[in-house]
PDB file of C-alpha atoms in Angstrom:
ATOM      1  CA  MET A 134     -36.655  29.492  -6.218  1.00  0.00           C
ATOM      2  CA  THR A 135     -37.839  25.996  -5.378  1.00  0.00           C
ATOM      3  CA  ARG A 136     -39.941  24.340  -8.033  1.00  0.00           C
ATOM      4  CA  ARG A 137     -42.426  21.589  -7.479  1.00  0.00           C
ATOM      5  CA  GLN A 138     -40.934  18.130  -8.082  1.00  0.00           C
ATOM      6  CA  CYS A 139     -43.070  16.550 -10.764  1.00  0.00           C
ATOM      7  CA  SER A 140     -42.861  13.387 -12.832  1.00  0.00           C
ATOM      8  CA  ILE A 141     -44.966  15.083 -15.525  1.00  0.00           C
ATOM      9  CA  ALA A 142     -42.310  17.786 -15.961  1.00  0.00           C
ATOM     10  CA  ASP A 143     -39.583  15.130 -16.006  1.00  0.00           C
ATOM     11  CA  ALA A 144     -41.461  13.052 -18.614  1.00  0.00           C
ATOM     12  CA  LEU A 145     -42.008  16.136 -20.766  1.00  0.00           C
ATOM     13  CA  GLY A 146     -38.251  16.643 -20.712  1.00  0.00           C
ATOM     14  CA  VAL A 147     -37.994  13.324 -22.549  1.00  0.00           C
ATOM     15  CA  VAL A 148     -41.075  13.207 -24.836  1.00  0.00           C
ATOM     16  CA  GLY A 149     -42.664  16.640 -24.535  1.00  0.00           C
ATOM     17  CA  GLU A 150     -41.644  17.983 -27.918  1.00  0.00           C
ATOM     18  CA  LYS A 151     -43.973  17.619 -30.922  1.00  0.00           C
ATOM     19  CA  TYR A 152     -41.567  15.688 -33.134  1.00  0.00           C
ATOM     20  CA  SER A 153     -40.635  13.303 -30.314  1.00  0.00           C
ATOM     21  CA  LEU A 154     -44.279  12.295 -29.933  1.00  0.00           C
ATOM     22  CA  LEU A 155     -44.671  11.962 -33.698  1.00  0.00           C
ATOM     23  CA  VAL A 156     -41.592   9.708 -33.841  1.00  0.00           C
ATOM     24  CA  LEU A 157     -43.232   7.497 -31.217  1.00  0.00           C
ATOM     25  CA  ARG A 158     -46.474   7.505 -33.214  1.00  0.00           C
ATOM     26  CA  GLU A 159     -44.576   6.274 -36.263  1.00  0.00           C
ATOM     27  CA  VAL A 160     -42.731   3.561 -34.354  1.00  0.00           C
ATOM     28  CA  PHE A 161     -46.047   2.387 -32.845  1.00  0.00           C
ATOM     29  CA  PHE A 162     -47.363   2.165 -36.431  1.00  0.00           C
ATOM     30  CA  GLY A 163     -44.337  -0.025 -37.263  1.00  0.00           C
ATOM     31  CA  VAL A 164     -42.323   2.637 -39.115  1.00  0.00           C
ATOM     32  CA  ARG A 165     -38.749   2.253 -37.890  1.00  0.00           C
ATOM     33  CA  ARG A 166     -36.503   3.764 -40.558  1.00  0.00           C
ATOM     34  CA  PHE A 167     -35.369   7.372 -40.729  1.00  0.00           C
ATOM     35  CA  ASP A 168     -36.379   8.114 -44.345  1.00  0.00           C
ATOM     36  CA  ALA A 169     -39.909   6.817 -43.816  1.00  0.00           C
ATOM     37  CA  MET A 170     -40.211   8.884 -40.636  1.00  0.00           C
ATOM     38  CA  ILE A 171     -39.101  12.006 -42.524  1.00  0.00           C
ATOM     39  CA  ARG A 172     -41.800  11.368 -45.162  1.00  0.00           C
ATOM     40  CA  ASN A 173     -44.571  10.663 -42.669  1.00  0.00           C
ATOM     41  CA  ILE A 174     -43.762  13.352 -40.102  1.00  0.00           C
ATOM     42  CA  GLY A 175     -42.490  16.156 -42.330  1.00  0.00           C
ATOM     43  CA  ALA A 176     -39.839  17.222 -39.829  1.00  0.00           C
ATOM     44  CA  PRO A 177     -36.565  18.770 -40.984  1.00  0.00           C
ATOM     45  CA  ARG A 178     -33.818  16.120 -41.094  1.00  0.00           C
ATOM     46  CA  ASP A 179     -31.641  17.817 -38.473  1.00  0.00           C
ATOM     47  CA  ILE A 180     -34.553  18.168 -36.031  1.00  0.00           C
ATOM     48  CA  LEU A 181     -35.629  14.545 -36.488  1.00  0.00           C
ATOM     49  CA  THR A 182     -32.028  13.382 -36.047  1.00  0.00           C
ATOM     50  CA  ALA A 183     -31.788  15.304 -32.770  1.00  0.00           C
ATOM     51  CA  ARG A 184     -35.122  13.922 -31.502  1.00  0.00           C
ATOM     52  CA  LEU A 185     -34.161  10.346 -32.348  1.00  0.00           C
ATOM     53  CA  ARG A 186     -30.789  10.779 -30.616  1.00  0.00           C
ATOM     54  CA  HIS A 187     -32.537  12.196 -27.527  1.00  0.00           C
ATOM     55  CA  LEU A 188     -35.079   9.333 -27.392  1.00  0.00           C
ATOM     56  CA  VAL A 189     -32.257   6.778 -27.703  1.00  0.00           C
ATOM     57  CA  GLU A 190     -30.193   8.492 -24.973  1.00  0.00           C
ATOM     58  CA  ALA A 191     -33.282   8.618 -22.715  1.00  0.00           C
ATOM     59  CA  GLY A 192     -33.842   4.868 -23.133  1.00  0.00           C
ATOM     60  CA  VAL A 193     -37.166   5.171 -24.990  1.00  0.00           C
ATOM     61  CA  LEU A 194     -35.840   3.859 -28.319  1.00  0.00           C
ATOM     62  CA  GLU A 195     -32.911   1.678 -29.272  1.00  0.00           C
ATOM     63  CA  LYS A 196     -30.923   1.956 -32.488  1.00  0.00           C
ATOM     64  CA  VAL A 197     -30.667  -1.395 -34.274  1.00  0.00           C
ATOM     65  CA  PRO A 198     -28.466  -1.861 -37.383  1.00  0.00           C
ATOM     66  CA  TYR A 199     -30.183  -3.288 -40.461  1.00  0.00           C
ATOM     67  CA  SER A 200     -27.430  -2.643 -43.042  1.00  0.00           C
ATOM     68  CA  GLN A 201     -23.636  -2.774 -42.765  1.00  0.00           C
ATOM     69  CA  ARG A 202     -22.832  -1.045 -46.077  1.00  0.00           C
ATOM     70  CA  PRO A 203     -23.806   1.655 -45.906  1.00  0.00           C
ATOM     71  CA  PRO A 204     -24.448   1.661 -42.156  1.00  0.00           C
ATOM     72  CA  ARG A 205     -28.213   2.046 -41.606  1.00  0.00           C
ATOM     73  CA  PHE A 206     -30.303   1.768 -38.475  1.00  0.00           C
ATOM     74  CA  GLU A 207     -33.880   1.147 -37.408  1.00  0.00           C
ATOM     75  CA  TYR A 208     -35.421   2.479 -34.218  1.00  0.00           C
ATOM     76  CA  HIS A 209     -37.157   0.028 -31.892  1.00  0.00           C
ATOM     77  CA  LEU A 210     -39.113   0.687 -28.726  1.00  0.00           C
ATOM     78  CA  THR A 211     -37.570  -0.276 -25.417  1.00  0.00           C
ATOM     79  CA  ASP A 212     -39.754  -1.405 -22.509  1.00  0.00           C
ATOM     80  CA  ALA A 213     -39.904   2.246 -21.388  1.00  0.00           C
ATOM     81  CA  GLY A 214     -40.978   3.244 -24.897  1.00  0.00           C
ATOM     82  CA  ARG A 215     -43.726   0.614 -25.020  1.00  0.00           C
ATOM     83  CA  GLU A 216     -45.073   1.995 -21.732  1.00  0.00           C
ATOM     84  CA  LEU A 217     -45.829   5.257 -23.577  1.00  0.00           C
ATOM     85  CA  ARG A 218     -48.495   3.570 -25.746  1.00  0.00           C
ATOM     86  CA  PRO A 219     -51.386   4.502 -23.397  1.00  0.00           C
ATOM     87  CA  VAL A 220     -50.124   8.109 -23.341  1.00  0.00           C
ATOM     88  CA  LEU A 221     -50.253   8.361 -27.130  1.00  0.00           C
ATOM     89  CA  LEU A 222     -53.645   6.640 -27.241  1.00  0.00           C
ATOM     90  CA  ALA A 223     -54.987   9.130 -24.667  1.00  0.00           C
ATOM     91  CA  LEU A 224     -53.625  12.065 -26.703  1.00  0.00           C
ATOM     92  CA  MET A 225     -55.197  10.597 -29.833  1.00  0.00           C
ATOM     93  CA  LYS A 226     -58.558  10.203 -28.062  1.00  0.00           C
ATOM     94  CA  TRP A 227     -58.434  13.818 -26.854  1.00  0.00           C
ATOM     95  CA  GLY A 228     -57.462  15.080 -30.336  1.00  0.00           C
ATOM     96  CA  ASN A 229     -60.226  13.034 -31.972  1.00  0.00           C
ATOM     97  CA  ARG A 230     -62.786  14.441 -29.550  1.00  0.00           C
ATOM     98  CA  HIS A 231     -61.733  18.088 -29.575  1.00  0.00           C
ATOM     99  CA  LEU A 232     -59.770  18.861 -32.741  1.00  0.00           C
ATOM    100  CA  VAL A 233     -61.081  16.914 -35.736  1.00  0.00           C
ATOM    101  CA  ASP A 234     -64.446  16.185 -37.317  1.00  0.00           C
ATOM    102  CA  ARG A 235     -63.492  12.643 -38.278  1.00  0.00           C
ATOM    103  CA  PRO A 236     -60.681  10.614 -36.634  1.00  0.00           C
ATOM    104  CA  PRO A 237     -57.935   9.983 -39.212  1.00  0.00           C
ATOM    105  CA  VAL A 238     -56.980   6.673 -37.524  1.00  0.00           C
ATOM    106  CA  VAL A 239     -59.098   4.183 -35.622  1.00  0.00           C
ATOM    107  CA  TRP A 240     -57.359   1.368 -33.749  1.00  0.00           C
ATOM    108  CA  LYS A 241     -59.107  -1.988 -33.738  1.00  0.00           C
ATOM    109  CA  HIS A 242     -58.608  -4.078 -30.588  1.00  0.00           C
ATOM    110  CA  SER A 243     -57.966  -7.842 -30.793  1.00  0.00           C
ATOM    111  CA  CYS A 244     -61.524  -8.365 -29.469  1.00  0.00           C
ATOM    112  CA  GLY A 245     -62.804  -6.896 -32.741  1.00  0.00           C
ATOM    113  CA  ALA A 246     -64.084  -3.578 -31.366  1.00  0.00           C
ATOM    114  CA  ASP A 247     -62.733  -0.137 -32.163  1.00  0.00           C
ATOM    115  CA  LEU A 248     -60.514   0.909 -29.268  1.00  0.00           C
ATOM    116  CA  ASP A 249     -61.781   3.587 -26.902  1.00  0.00           C
ATOM    117  CA  PRO A 250     -58.936   3.919 -24.359  1.00  0.00           C
ATOM    118  CA  VAL A 251     -60.080   4.474 -20.776  1.00  0.00           C
ATOM    119  CA  LEU A 252     -57.948   5.123 -17.696  1.00  0.00           C
ATOM    120  CA  VAL A 253     -59.067   3.169 -14.644  1.00  0.00           C
ATOM    121  CA  CYS A 254     -57.843   2.590 -11.105  1.00  0.00           C
ATOM    122  CA  HIS A 255     -55.870  -0.646 -10.962  1.00  0.00           C
ATOM    123  CA  ALA A 256     -57.334  -1.526  -7.527  1.00  0.00           C
ATOM    124  CA  CYS A 257     -61.064  -0.942  -8.088  1.00  0.00           C
ATOM    125  CA  GLY A 258     -61.498  -0.594 -11.863  1.00  0.00           C
ATOM    126  CA  GLU A 259     -63.261   2.781 -11.556  1.00  0.00           C
ATOM    127  CA  GLU A 260     -62.513   5.718 -13.850  1.00  0.00           C
ATOM    128  CA  PRO A 261     -60.778   8.632 -12.076  1.00  0.00           C
ATOM    129  CA  VAL A 262     -63.354  11.436 -12.274  1.00  0.00           C
ATOM    130  CA  THR A 263     -63.357  14.900 -10.730  1.00  0.00           C
ATOM    131  CA  GLY A 264     -63.601  14.568  -6.974  1.00  0.00           C
ATOM    132  CA  SER A 265     -62.367  10.980  -6.836  1.00  0.00           C
ATOM    133  CA  LEU A 266     -58.653  11.827  -6.623  1.00  0.00           C
ATOM    134  CA  THR A 267     -56.597  13.372  -3.821  1.00  0.00           C
ATOM    135  CA  PRO A 268     -52.902  14.189  -4.288  1.00  0.00           C
ATOM    136  CA  ARG A 269     -50.490  13.000  -1.591  1.00  0.00           C
ATOM    137  CA  PHE A 270     -47.262  14.994  -1.719  1.00  0.00           C
ATOM    138  CA  ARG A 271     -44.113  13.190  -0.644  1.00  0.00           C
ATOM    139  CA  ASP A 272     -41.906  16.274  -0.500  1.00  0.00           C
ATOM    140  CA  PRO A 273     -42.255  18.009   2.894  1.00  0.00           C
ATOM    141  CA  GLY A 274     -44.045  21.349   2.847  1.00  0.00           C
ATOM    142  CA  TRP A 275     -45.760  20.903  -0.527  1.00  0.00           C
ATOM    143  CA  THR A 276     -49.536  21.088  -0.950  1.00  0.00           C
ATOM    144  CA  ALA A 277     -51.757  21.315  -4.020  1.00  0.00           C
ATOM    145  CA  ALA A 278     -51.460  25.116  -3.752  1.00  0.00           C
ATOM    146  CA  GLY A 279     -47.656  24.986  -3.651  1.00  0.00           C
ATOM    147  CA  LEU A 280     -44.900  25.240  -1.088  1.00  0.00           C
ATOM    148  CA  SER A 281     -46.306  26.204   2.295  1.00  0.00           C
ATOM    149  CA  ALA A 282     -44.862  29.247   4.037  1.00  0.00           C
ATOM    150  CA  ASP A 283     -44.253  27.339   7.323  1.00  0.00           C
TER     151      ASP A 283
END
């Protein structure tokens, strides 16, 4: 069976697990050490260890030593990891709107306003709304409905 090639599916293979996204949340907050992540996330140690290893192997985080004896490491964002910031902000915005009565965290932008992340077209500055987008499939035979029978 041929599956649709999709960057969303590929990205979810890297960051699509709950604890992976929560690790990124913590690192964006400035929390870089394992013990603090365990406290803040509440994940089992073995699960968090596996998620951190996966994010390092995928090039989203890098492991940086901060102690020789005993050996201890911090986790820092790579360029690829920093590019996930708008994804987490969009998830936070959706969660604030649909899942909670009062947002538990509000980000303040350097301009002084509370941040309300908005996705816009780089070329025209317009928000992508229903009807303004058309997919262009690069793999032959694929349409929005799926693989054509031709």
